[in-house]
Amino acid sequence: MKKSIPVFGFVWLLQACTTPVNGSSQTINTSAKAKVENCPKPTVVYLPEIKENEDFLSRFDYHIRNITANQDTIKFQALKQDFVYCRSNNTWTVQPGTLLKELQPQNYQQSTKELVNPTYKNIEVQGKIYKYRVVQEPKFTIGKDGSITRPPVSNPSEDKVVFELITPNSKQVQKQTLYTRKDLQQKNLGSEIGVPIITAAVIHGNRIYWSISFEQGEGFSGIATVVNYEPSTNKFNVIQPEKLGAQKINDLVITGEGNNPTLWMGTQYSGEGNPYIPANGLVAYNNGNLRAYTVHNSPLVGAIPDKIRLENDSLWVGTGNGVCQVKWQAADNPQNWKCWRFAAMTKLPSQGLPLYNYLTNKTPSATLSVAKNEEDVEVLWWSFVNFKTRKGRYEVRYPQGFSVILNEGASKEKAPWRFIPPGKSPVYWQGWEWHWNGERFIRGFDEVASNYFGLGPTGIGDNKVTGDSPRNLNAIRGDLDLIQLSPTSTSVRYYSGWVDEVTVKPYLTVVPQERPKKVNGNPLERFVQ
């Protein structure tokens, strides 16, 4: 009896198969003077309207799918927007999205074809074409009824992920096994092999490197893998950093000498109903040594690096929350990071707006007024007020803040079953998905877990869902001050509130990521002690 692919895995594939593959070169003639007149003109890009059957979370999906560049600009492409950096004057504009169709989510027919018979991709090395792909063996087939199946494999050593390469002037396929189900199970990284994909192809020195990702969730997973090939010796080498385990590699660039390379990788996890879960952030791997840069221990502006671009001594790192330019030779020094974050803003009417201190409150708690010399306020999130009517409210910044005492405390015991990114405190509390920036707890767009199977994101407040009413949350992305924390209760001040959706029209912009003037210790450490 053949084994059918689970619905979860196929939904993941609809997205994963669209992952662009890096070209072999990311060099730009930076000696030529950039011209401001070649940069796009500023325009207003509003948050997209959500159609009736469309996922509302997509309006905050700024994960970078591709990076393109020329001597004048660097373009970070999300699904519906382009964030464009102008080199001549160090400014940003947001433009309507121009992501190529082949990099966008595929339809059912395209994804089915790609799963059963993955397309060979090409990479050119010294004028010669190498064809490559990654497959799962035994391979998938399509039944007459359109169902996707693969033969059952009783021996876990025969259920495997295989890299295939066709070299120039040859029709023969060379195969390299990357890992098997037995390997996966022995390392306690999963029970079944997730569908693999290639996320990057890079030429460095005399070798070609490929990074491998995979479907993850409901027991399906893989092993973080980079495979390289040396044409002169016709040999493969498989690299599997032990500290990455089952982390998915989103992208790969390489620095250093050909015989002593440093692999820079963007990492993440995913799971049932949560396509984006933070992992080790931006990783530098060299000869068995691994350094992780996360929102908890570095200036990294987003928790999940999606795409990386190498230009001379700089790495450009695109996340779902913003972009960082990093001098990779001294990345441990925070002064060598320059970061910007994505932000939604809206203009305030002169009379101000009624502000609610929690999502479903029917009585305004304050009036959000125009501050001196400021007509705009930052929009942080949107959420349903009622699932049936589909009406909602926007969460916005509120400098004065509100306070709340929660009948839920903190625990060190709940954290071990969760992955704890480097630099993160092992204290589980309602603000788990926020991170300490040295002044307050903050939460980027890509730190809000989708929680599709649990009726949406959680936050500070009452996280229960009742009937047509959503979670009655005080904050989803508002900054937090932790006032008091115990095993049974939490007291916080949160700097956001909610406004009716019809009163605002948010637009997107890019702003510098501000660093606290004074860096204080994480107050969660007192709870640990």
Short mmCIF file of C-alpha atoms in Angstrom, two decimals:
data_model
loop_
_atom_site.label_atom_id
_atom_site.label_comp_id
_atom_site.label_asym_id
_atom_site.label_seq_id
_atom_site.Cartn_x
_atom_site.Cartn_y
_atom_site.Cartn_z
CA MET A 1 0.00 0.00 0.00
CA LYS A 2 1.37 3.40 -0.98
CA LYS A 3 1.70 6.26 1.45
CA SER A 4 -0.16 9.51 0.71
CA ILE A 5 1.40 12.89 1.31
CA PRO A 6 -0.30 14.68 4.26
CA VAL A 7 -2.28 17.86 3.70
CA PHE A 8 0.13 19.77 5.95
CA GLY A 9 3.10 18.79 3.80
CA PHE A 10 1.40 19.77 0.59
CA VAL A 11 0.37 23.20 1.89
CA TRP A 12 4.00 23.77 2.87
CA LEU A 13 5.08 22.76 -0.62
CA LEU A 14 2.83 25.36 -2.22
CA GLN A 15 5.03 27.97 -0.57
CA ALA A 16 8.41 26.25 -0.46
CA CYS A 17 8.70 25.45 -4.14
CA THR A 18 8.75 29.15 -4.93
CA THR A 19 12.03 29.76 -3.11
CA PRO A 20 14.45 31.59 -5.42
CA VAL A 21 17.98 30.25 -5.88
CA ASN A 22 20.91 32.64 -5.62
CA GLY A 23 23.03 33.22 -8.67
CA SER A 24 26.70 32.40 -8.55
CA SER A 25 27.75 36.05 -8.37
CA GLN A 26 26.58 38.93 -6.24
CA THR A 27 29.18 41.44 -7.39
CA ILE A 28 28.21 45.01 -8.24
CA ASN A 29 30.47 47.70 -9.65
CA THR A 30 30.37 49.88 -6.54
CA SER A 31 33.24 52.02 -7.87
CA ALA A 32 30.77 53.60 -10.30
CA LYS A 33 29.01 56.56 -8.73
CA ALA A 34 25.41 55.85 -7.76
CA LYS A 35 22.93 58.37 -9.13
CA VAL A 36 19.95 59.54 -7.12
CA GLU A 37 17.95 60.16 -10.29
CA ASN A 38 18.05 56.42 -10.95
CA CYS A 39 16.29 55.68 -7.67
CA PRO A 40 12.49 55.21 -7.66
CA LYS A 41 10.36 58.21 -6.76
CA PRO A 42 8.68 58.09 -3.35
CA THR A 43 5.15 56.76 -3.47
CA VAL A 44 2.52 55.79 -0.92
CA VAL A 45 1.97 52.04 -0.55
CA TYR A 46 -0.96 51.29 1.72
CA LEU A 47 -1.45 48.05 3.60
CA PRO A 48 -3.23 45.71 1.20
CA GLU A 49 -6.96 45.22 1.52
CA ILE A 50 -7.79 41.68 2.58
CA LYS A 51 -10.29 39.80 0.45
CA GLU A 52 -13.09 37.82 2.07
CA ASN A 53 -11.39 34.43 1.86
CA GLU A 54 -7.84 35.73 2.26
CA ASP A 55 -5.68 35.28 5.34
CA PHE A 56 -5.56 38.60 7.24
CA LEU A 57 -2.01 37.81 8.41
CA SER A 58 -0.79 38.27 4.82
CA ARG A 59 -1.03 42.06 5.18
CA PHE A 60 1.87 41.81 7.66
CA ASP A 61 3.89 39.28 5.66
CA TYR A 62 7.06 41.18 4.80
CA HIS A 63 9.31 38.14 4.59
CA ILE A 64 11.91 38.75 1.89
CA ARG A 65 11.57 36.38 -1.07
CA ASN A 66 14.34 37.82 -3.23
CA ILE A 67 17.06 40.50 -3.35
CA THR A 68 18.10 42.25 -6.57
CA ALA A 69 20.67 45.00 -6.95
CA ASN A 70 22.44 47.35 -9.35
CA GLN A 71 24.88 50.19 -8.84
CA ASP A 72 22.08 52.55 -7.77
CA THR A 73 19.72 50.46 -5.63
CA ILE A 74 19.21 47.29 -3.61
CA LYS A 75 15.68 45.92 -3.80
CA PHE A 76 14.29 43.64 -1.08
CA GLN A 77 11.23 41.93 -2.50
CA ALA A 78 8.38 40.74 -0.29
CA LEU A 79 5.27 39.09 -1.69
CA LYS A 80 3.33 42.33 -2.21
CA GLN A 81 5.90 45.11 -1.68
CA ASP A 82 9.42 46.12 -2.69
CA PHE A 83 11.61 47.83 -0.09
CA VAL A 84 14.19 49.79 -2.10
CA TYR A 85 17.45 51.22 -0.74
CA CYS A 86 18.98 54.13 -2.67
CA ARG A 87 22.78 53.97 -2.45
CA SER A 88 23.45 57.61 -3.38
CA ASN A 89 21.65 59.18 -0.43
CA ASN A 90 21.10 56.21 1.93
CA THR A 91 17.32 56.50 1.81
CA TRP A 92 14.47 54.01 1.46
CA THR A 93 11.24 53.93 -0.49
CA VAL A 94 8.43 51.38 -0.49
CA GLN A 95 7.14 50.44 -3.94
CA PRO A 96 4.37 48.15 -5.21
CA GLY A 97 5.63 44.57 -5.41
CA THR A 98 7.42 43.34 -8.54
CA LEU A 99 8.29 39.81 -7.42
CA LEU A 100 8.59 37.55 -10.45
CA LYS A 101 5.73 35.13 -10.98
CA GLU A 102 8.02 32.10 -10.71
CA LEU A 103 9.01 33.23 -7.20
CA GLN A 104 5.43 33.55 -5.98
CA PRO A 105 3.33 30.77 -4.41
CA GLN A 106 2.44 28.08 -6.93
CA ASN A 107 -0.93 26.63 -7.72
CA TYR A 108 -1.90 23.03 -7.04
CA GLN A 109 -0.97 21.75 -10.49
CA GLN A 110 2.47 23.39 -10.47
CA SER A 111 3.25 22.17 -6.97
CA THR A 112 2.15 18.63 -7.77
CA LYS A 113 4.43 18.52 -10.79
CA GLU A 114 7.36 19.89 -8.79
CA LEU A 115 6.86 17.38 -6.00
CA VAL A 116 6.73 14.35 -8.30
CA ASN A 117 9.49 15.46 -10.68
CA PRO A 118 11.50 18.43 -9.34
CA THR A 119 12.87 20.73 -12.03
CA TYR A 120 16.61 20.74 -12.60
CA LYS A 121 18.08 24.19 -11.96
CA ASN A 122 21.17 25.52 -13.75
CA ILE A 123 24.32 27.18 -12.47
CA GLU A 124 27.12 28.40 -14.75
CA VAL A 125 30.74 27.81 -13.73
CA GLN A 126 33.50 29.09 -16.00
CA GLY A 127 31.16 29.10 -18.96
CA LYS A 128 29.85 25.58 -18.31
CA ILE A 129 26.37 24.60 -17.15
CA TYR A 130 25.77 22.31 -14.17
CA LYS A 131 22.24 20.99 -13.57
CA TYR A 132 21.09 20.08 -10.07
CA ARG A 133 18.11 19.19 -7.89
CA VAL A 134 17.29 17.42 -4.63
CA VAL A 135 14.80 14.54 -4.40
CA GLN A 136 13.34 12.15 -1.90
CA GLU A 137 13.77 8.44 -2.64
CA PRO A 138 11.62 6.49 -3.25
CA LYS A 139 10.02 9.23 -5.36
CA PHE A 140 6.44 10.44 -5.35
CA THR A 141 3.89 9.49 -8.02
CA ILE A 142 0.50 10.85 -9.09
CA GLY A 143 -2.42 8.43 -9.17
CA LYS A 144 -5.25 8.47 -11.71
CA ASP A 145 -7.42 10.19 -9.15
CA GLY A 146 -4.80 12.93 -8.71
CA SER A 147 -3.63 11.68 -5.31
CA ILE A 148 0.09 11.96 -4.53
CA THR A 149 1.71 8.87 -3.07
CA ARG A 150 5.05 7.18 -2.59
CA PRO A 151 5.86 3.53 -1.80
CA PRO A 152 6.15 2.62 1.90
CA VAL A 153 9.73 2.05 3.07
CA SER A 154 10.12 -0.39 5.95
CA ASN A 155 13.90 0.02 6.15
CA PRO A 156 14.63 3.59 7.35
CA SER A 157 18.07 3.45 5.71
CA GLU A 158 16.36 3.23 2.30
CA ASP A 159 14.16 6.28 2.88
CA LYS A 160 16.51 9.09 1.94
CA VAL A 161 17.20 12.60 0.61
CA VAL A 162 19.42 12.55 -2.47
CA PHE A 163 21.23 15.39 -4.26
CA GLU A 164 21.46 14.95 -8.04
CA LEU A 165 23.98 16.64 -10.34
CA ILE A 166 24.48 16.54 -14.11
CA THR A 167 27.90 17.88 -15.07
CA PRO A 168 28.70 19.59 -18.42
CA ASN A 169 29.02 17.32 -21.46
CA SER A 170 27.40 14.46 -19.57
CA LYS A 171 23.90 13.00 -19.46
CA GLN A 172 24.64 10.75 -16.50
CA VAL A 173 23.14 11.77 -13.16
CA GLN A 174 25.55 11.73 -10.23
CA LYS A 175 23.89 11.07 -6.89
CA GLN A 176 24.91 11.95 -3.35
CA THR A 177 22.85 10.79 -0.38
CA LEU A 178 22.51 13.64 2.13
CA TYR A 179 20.70 11.81 4.95
CA THR A 180 18.22 9.01 5.60
CA ARG A 181 15.21 8.54 7.83
CA LYS A 182 17.46 6.43 10.05
CA ASP A 183 19.87 9.38 10.42
CA LEU A 184 16.97 11.65 11.28
CA GLN A 185 15.57 9.31 13.91
CA GLN A 186 18.95 8.53 15.47
CA LYS A 187 19.55 12.24 15.99
CA ASN A 188 16.02 12.62 17.47
CA LEU A 189 15.24 15.34 14.93
CA GLY A 190 12.02 13.86 13.55
CA SER A 191 10.19 10.66 12.72
CA GLU A 192 9.64 11.16 8.97
CA ILE A 193 11.60 12.89 6.21
CA GLY A 194 10.10 16.20 5.11
CA VAL A 195 10.06 17.11 1.43
CA PRO A 196 13.47 18.69 0.65
CA ILE A 197 14.18 21.80 -1.45
CA ILE A 198 17.31 23.74 -2.44
CA THR A 199 17.36 27.31 -1.13
CA ALA A 200 20.68 28.62 -2.50
CA ALA A 201 23.46 27.82 -4.97
CA VAL A 202 26.79 29.62 -4.53
CA ILE A 203 30.19 29.45 -6.22
CA HIS A 204 33.12 30.00 -3.87
CA GLY A 205 36.74 29.22 -4.71
CA ASN A 206 36.84 26.04 -6.74
CA ARG A 207 33.61 24.60 -5.34
CA ILE A 208 29.85 24.92 -5.81
CA TYR A 209 27.76 25.01 -2.63
CA TRP A 210 24.04 24.29 -2.17
CA SER A 211 21.92 24.76 0.98
CA ILE A 212 19.03 22.37 1.63
CA SER A 213 15.76 23.03 3.47
CA PHE A 214 12.75 20.83 4.06
CA GLU A 215 9.11 20.49 5.11
CA GLN A 216 8.76 20.56 8.89
CA GLY A 217 5.91 19.78 11.29
CA GLU A 218 3.76 16.89 12.49
CA GLY A 219 6.86 14.71 12.85
CA PHE A 220 8.25 15.58 9.43
CA SER A 221 11.66 17.23 9.43
CA GLY A 222 15.19 17.07 8.08
CA ILE A 223 18.84 17.74 8.88
CA ALA A 224 20.40 21.18 8.28
CA THR A 225 22.66 20.47 5.31
CA VAL A 226 25.05 22.21 2.94
CA VAL A 227 26.55 20.10 0.15
CA ASN A 228 29.44 21.16 -2.05
CA TYR A 229 31.04 19.79 -5.19
CA GLU A 230 34.56 20.27 -6.56
CA PRO A 231 34.58 19.94 -10.38
CA SER A 232 38.34 19.29 -10.59
CA THR A 233 38.12 16.18 -8.40
CA ASN A 234 34.49 15.26 -9.12
CA LYS A 235 33.88 14.86 -5.37
CA PHE A 236 31.04 15.84 -3.04
CA ASN A 237 31.33 16.98 0.55
CA VAL A 238 28.33 17.07 2.92
CA ILE A 239 28.32 19.61 5.78
CA GLN A 240 25.82 19.20 8.62
CA PRO A 241 26.57 21.56 11.53
CA GLU A 242 25.60 19.65 14.65
CA LYS A 243 24.41 22.75 16.50
CA LEU A 244 21.87 23.50 13.76
CA GLY A 245 20.20 20.11 14.06
CA ALA A 246 16.85 20.34 12.27
CA GLN A 247 16.94 24.08 11.63
CA LYS A 248 15.91 25.08 8.13
CA ILE A 249 18.46 27.03 6.07
CA ASN A 250 16.71 29.88 4.24
CA ASP A 251 19.74 31.22 2.40
CA LEU A 252 23.51 30.93 2.11
CA VAL A 253 26.44 33.20 1.22
CA ILE A 254 30.13 32.47 1.72
CA THR A 255 33.06 34.65 2.77
CA GLY A 256 36.76 34.00 3.35
CA GLU A 257 39.38 32.11 1.39
CA GLY A 258 38.41 29.16 -0.77
CA ASN A 259 40.21 26.70 1.52
CA ASN A 260 38.86 28.30 4.71
CA PRO A 261 35.32 29.47 3.98
CA THR A 262 32.78 30.88 6.41
CA LEU A 263 29.20 29.88 5.65
CA TRP A 264 26.64 32.57 6.49
CA MET A 265 23.13 31.16 6.78
CA GLY A 266 19.66 32.43 7.64
CA THR A 267 17.86 29.92 9.86
CA GLN A 268 14.38 29.18 11.15
CA TYR A 269 12.01 26.43 12.26
CA SER A 270 8.43 25.81 11.19
CA GLY A 271 5.61 23.70 12.60
CA GLU A 272 1.94 22.83 12.36
CA GLY A 273 0.14 26.11 11.71
CA ASN A 274 3.33 28.15 12.18
CA PRO A 275 5.38 28.53 8.99
CA TYR A 276 7.87 30.89 10.69
CA ILE A 277 9.44 30.10 14.07
CA PRO A 278 12.71 31.78 15.17
CA ALA A 279 15.83 29.62 15.40
CA ASN A 280 19.53 30.61 15.49
CA GLY A 281 18.99 33.74 13.40
CA LEU A 282 21.99 34.68 11.24
CA VAL A 283 24.64 31.98 11.56
CA ALA A 284 28.37 32.04 10.73
CA TYR A 285 29.89 28.56 10.44
CA ASN A 286 33.61 27.88 9.96
CA ASN A 287 35.46 24.59 10.48
CA GLY A 288 33.04 23.29 13.11
CA ASN A 289 32.71 26.62 14.93
CA LEU A 290 29.31 28.29 14.90
CA ARG A 291 28.35 31.84 15.87
CA ALA A 292 24.68 32.81 16.03
CA TYR A 293 23.39 36.39 15.76
CA THR A 294 19.80 36.73 17.03
CA VAL A 295 17.50 39.53 18.18
CA HIS A 296 18.52 38.53 21.72
CA ASN A 297 22.29 38.94 21.42
CA SER A 298 22.89 41.29 18.47
CA PRO A 299 21.34 44.28 16.64
CA LEU A 300 19.61 41.92 14.15
CA VAL A 301 16.32 43.66 13.26
CA GLY A 302 14.21 40.55 12.63
CA ALA A 303 14.13 37.13 14.22
CA ILE A 304 14.17 35.21 10.92
CA PRO A 305 16.73 36.06 8.20
CA ASP A 306 15.06 35.20 4.89
CA LYS A 307 17.60 36.36 2.31
CA ILE A 308 21.25 37.40 2.46
CA ARG A 309 23.31 39.35 -0.06
CA LEU A 310 27.11 39.64 0.01
CA GLU A 311 28.71 42.81 -1.32
CA ASN A 312 32.43 43.22 -0.63
CA ASP A 313 32.80 43.64 3.16
CA SER A 314 29.05 43.86 3.82
CA LEU A 315 26.25 41.40 4.31
CA TRP A 316 22.75 42.67 3.55
CA VAL A 317 20.32 40.63 5.64
CA GLY A 318 16.61 40.78 4.82
CA THR A 319 14.09 39.64 7.45
CA GLY A 320 10.33 39.80 7.84
CA ASN A 321 10.81 42.86 10.08
CA GLY A 322 13.50 44.87 8.30
CA VAL A 323 17.02 44.91 6.84
CA CYS A 324 20.53 45.02 8.31
CA GLN A 325 23.84 45.92 6.68
CA VAL A 326 26.61 44.09 8.53
CA LYS A 327 30.38 44.34 8.20
CA TRP A 328 30.92 40.61 8.28
CA GLN A 329 34.62 40.70 9.21
CA ALA A 330 33.75 42.17 12.62
CA ALA A 331 30.09 41.23 13.11
CA ASP A 332 30.55 40.72 16.87
CA ASN A 333 30.84 44.50 17.28
CA PRO A 334 27.35 46.09 17.40
CA GLN A 335 28.82 49.27 15.88
CA ASN A 336 29.34 47.34 12.64
CA TRP A 337 25.59 46.87 12.19
CA LYS A 338 23.30 49.37 10.51
CA CYS A 339 19.64 48.32 10.57
CA TRP A 340 16.26 49.60 9.43
CA ARG A 341 12.84 48.23 10.27
CA PHE A 342 9.61 48.06 8.32
CA ALA A 343 6.80 50.13 9.84
CA ALA A 344 3.16 50.88 9.09
CA MET A 345 2.03 54.43 9.80
CA THR A 346 -1.24 56.34 9.62
CA LYS A 347 -2.17 60.00 9.80
CA LEU A 348 -4.25 61.11 12.76
CA PRO A 349 -7.21 63.45 12.40
CA SER A 350 -6.87 66.75 14.25
CA GLN A 351 -9.56 65.74 16.75
CA GLY A 352 -7.73 62.52 17.60
CA LEU A 353 -9.15 58.99 17.78
CA PRO A 354 -10.96 56.95 20.44
CA LEU A 355 -8.45 54.47 21.88
CA TYR A 356 -9.35 51.16 23.53
CA ASN A 357 -7.08 49.51 26.09
CA TYR A 358 -8.02 46.02 24.97
CA LEU A 359 -9.21 44.58 21.67
CA THR A 360 -12.95 44.08 22.32
CA ASN A 361 -13.54 46.93 24.76
CA LYS A 362 -16.73 48.83 23.84
CA THR A 363 -15.83 51.96 25.81
CA PRO A 364 -12.83 54.11 24.83
CA SER A 365 -10.13 54.32 27.48
CA ALA A 366 -8.37 57.41 26.10
CA THR A 367 -8.10 59.68 23.09
CA LEU A 368 -5.14 59.24 20.78
CA SER A 369 -4.20 62.84 20.00
CA VAL A 370 -1.77 64.42 17.59
CA ALA A 371 1.55 64.90 19.36
CA LYS A 372 3.54 68.08 18.92
CA ASN A 373 5.17 68.20 15.46
CA GLU A 374 3.81 64.72 14.71
CA GLU A 375 0.75 63.91 12.63
CA ASP A 376 1.42 60.17 12.19
CA VAL A 377 1.17 57.26 14.56
CA GLU A 378 2.67 53.80 14.08
CA VAL A 379 0.31 50.93 13.35
CA LEU A 380 1.48 47.67 14.89
CA TRP A 381 -1.11 45.01 14.04
CA TRP A 382 -4.71 44.25 13.12
CA SER A 383 -7.10 41.71 14.61
CA PHE A 384 -10.71 40.64 14.32
CA VAL A 385 -13.18 42.03 16.83
CA ASN A 386 -15.76 39.54 15.62
CA PHE A 387 -15.06 36.50 13.43
CA LYS A 388 -18.59 36.43 12.00
CA THR A 389 -18.79 40.07 10.89
CA ARG A 390 -15.05 40.15 10.07
CA LYS A 391 -14.80 43.62 11.58
CA GLY A 392 -11.53 44.48 13.24
CA ARG A 393 -9.28 46.99 14.95
CA TYR A 394 -5.73 48.16 14.51
CA GLU A 395 -3.21 48.12 17.33
CA VAL A 396 -1.27 51.42 17.41
CA ARG A 397 1.52 52.89 19.51
CA TYR A 398 0.44 54.79 22.60
CA PRO A 399 3.38 56.50 24.37
CA GLN A 400 1.49 56.97 27.66
CA GLY A 401 0.73 53.25 27.90
CA PHE A 402 -1.73 51.17 29.92
CA SER A 403 -1.18 48.77 32.81
CA VAL A 404 -2.61 45.30 33.35
CA ILE A 405 -2.26 42.54 35.93
CA LEU A 406 -2.61 39.03 34.50
CA ASN A 407 -3.62 35.93 36.45
CA GLU A 408 -0.88 33.99 34.73
CA GLY A 409 2.71 33.91 35.86
CA ALA A 410 6.04 32.62 34.66
CA SER A 411 7.76 29.26 34.70
CA LYS A 412 11.20 27.89 33.98
CA GLU A 413 9.79 24.39 33.63
CA LYS A 414 7.75 25.01 30.45
CA ALA A 415 10.65 26.40 28.45
CA PRO A 416 12.85 23.29 27.95
CA TRP A 417 10.50 21.68 25.43
CA ARG A 418 10.77 24.83 23.32
CA PHE A 419 13.87 25.79 21.37
CA ILE A 420 15.58 28.70 23.09
CA PRO A 421 17.50 30.95 20.65
CA PRO A 422 20.98 32.06 21.77
CA GLY A 423 20.73 34.99 24.17
CA LYS A 424 17.07 34.43 25.05
CA SER A 425 16.06 34.02 28.69
CA PRO A 426 14.66 30.54 29.49
CA VAL A 427 11.62 32.00 31.25
CA TYR A 428 8.22 31.15 29.79
CA TRP A 429 5.60 33.88 30.29
CA GLN A 430 2.94 35.70 28.26
CA GLY A 431 5.62 37.87 26.67
CA TRP A 432 7.61 34.82 25.45
CA GLU A 433 7.50 35.99 21.82
CA TRP A 434 8.80 39.47 22.73
CA HIS A 435 12.54 40.09 23.13
CA TRP A 436 14.48 42.40 25.44
CA ASN A 437 16.24 45.24 23.55
CA GLY A 438 18.03 46.70 26.57
CA GLU A 439 15.20 49.09 27.42
CA ARG A 440 11.88 47.31 26.86
CA PHE A 441 10.45 44.09 25.51
CA ILE A 442 9.66 44.52 21.81
CA ARG A 443 8.12 42.23 19.18
CA GLY A 444 8.86 42.37 15.46
CA PHE A 445 6.46 41.37 12.70
CA ASP A 446 8.28 38.07 12.23
CA GLU A 447 8.07 37.23 15.93
CA VAL A 448 4.28 36.99 15.82
CA ALA A 449 3.54 33.28 15.38
CA SER A 450 0.65 32.69 12.95
CA ASN A 451 -0.88 29.92 15.07
CA TYR A 452 -3.25 28.96 12.26
CA PHE A 453 -4.50 25.84 14.04
CA GLY A 454 -5.10 27.80 17.24
CA LEU A 455 -7.22 30.65 15.84
CA GLY A 456 -4.47 33.18 15.34
CA PRO A 457 -1.67 34.96 17.20
CA THR A 458 -1.49 35.16 20.97
CA GLY A 459 -0.39 38.12 23.06
CA ILE A 460 -0.74 39.92 26.37
CA GLY A 461 -4.21 39.44 27.86
CA ASP A 462 -6.95 36.83 27.78
CA ASN A 463 -5.88 34.25 25.18
CA LYS A 464 -9.11 32.25 25.27
CA VAL A 465 -11.39 32.18 22.19
CA THR A 466 -15.14 32.11 22.80
CA GLY A 467 -17.70 31.69 20.01
CA ASP A 468 -17.46 34.48 17.42
CA SER A 469 -15.24 36.56 19.69
CA PRO A 470 -11.44 36.47 19.32
CA ARG A 471 -8.87 36.56 22.09
CA ASN A 472 -9.49 39.63 24.23
CA LEU A 473 -5.93 40.89 24.02
CA ASN A 474 -4.36 43.98 25.48
CA ALA A 475 -1.37 43.88 23.11
CA ILE A 476 0.08 41.83 20.28
CA ARG A 477 3.07 43.97 19.30
CA GLY A 478 3.08 46.84 21.77
CA ASP A 479 6.31 47.43 23.72
CA LEU A 480 6.28 46.12 27.29
CA ASP A 481 7.65 47.18 30.67
CA LEU A 482 7.69 44.26 33.10
CA ILE A 483 6.53 45.61 36.47
CA GLN A 484 6.24 42.41 38.48
CA LEU A 485 6.49 38.70 37.74
CA SER A 486 5.76 35.67 39.88
CA PRO A 487 4.77 32.04 39.26
CA THR A 488 1.09 33.02 39.51
CA SER A 489 0.76 36.57 38.15
CA THR A 490 2.25 39.11 35.75
CA SER A 491 2.09 42.89 35.88
CA VAL A 492 3.08 44.82 32.76
CA ARG A 493 2.74 48.25 31.23
CA TYR A 494 2.12 48.05 27.49
CA TYR A 495 2.55 50.98 25.12
CA SER A 496 -0.21 50.39 22.61
CA GLY A 497 -3.97 50.55 22.22
CA TRP A 498 -6.66 49.71 19.66
CA VAL A 499 -8.55 51.90 17.18
CA ASP A 500 -11.45 51.03 14.87
CA GLU A 501 -10.23 50.03 11.42
CA VAL A 502 -12.46 52.50 9.57
CA THR A 503 -10.73 55.46 11.22
CA VAL A 504 -7.25 54.86 9.79
CA LYS A 505 -5.56 54.02 6.49
CA PRO A 506 -2.06 52.62 7.19
CA TYR A 507 0.81 52.97 4.74
CA LEU A 508 4.24 51.33 4.76
CA THR A 509 7.61 52.94 5.33
CA VAL A 510 11.15 52.04 6.45
CA VAL A 511 12.69 53.68 9.52
CA PRO A 512 16.08 53.39 11.25
CA GLN A 513 16.23 50.82 14.02
CA GLU A 514 16.89 52.87 17.12
CA ARG A 515 19.22 51.58 19.82
CA PRO A 516 18.52 52.33 23.48
CA LYS A 517 20.65 55.16 24.83
CA LYS A 518 21.22 53.10 27.97
CA VAL A 519 21.25 49.31 27.89
CA ASN A 520 19.83 47.67 31.00
CA GLY A 521 19.87 44.02 32.04
CA ASN A 522 16.97 41.76 31.16
CA PRO A 523 14.53 41.80 34.12
CA LEU A 524 13.69 38.14 33.43
CA GLU A 525 17.11 37.20 34.76
CA ARG A 526 15.92 38.10 38.26
CA PHE A 527 13.22 35.45 37.91
CA VAL A 528 15.79 32.88 36.77
CA GLN A 529 17.89 33.57 39.86
#
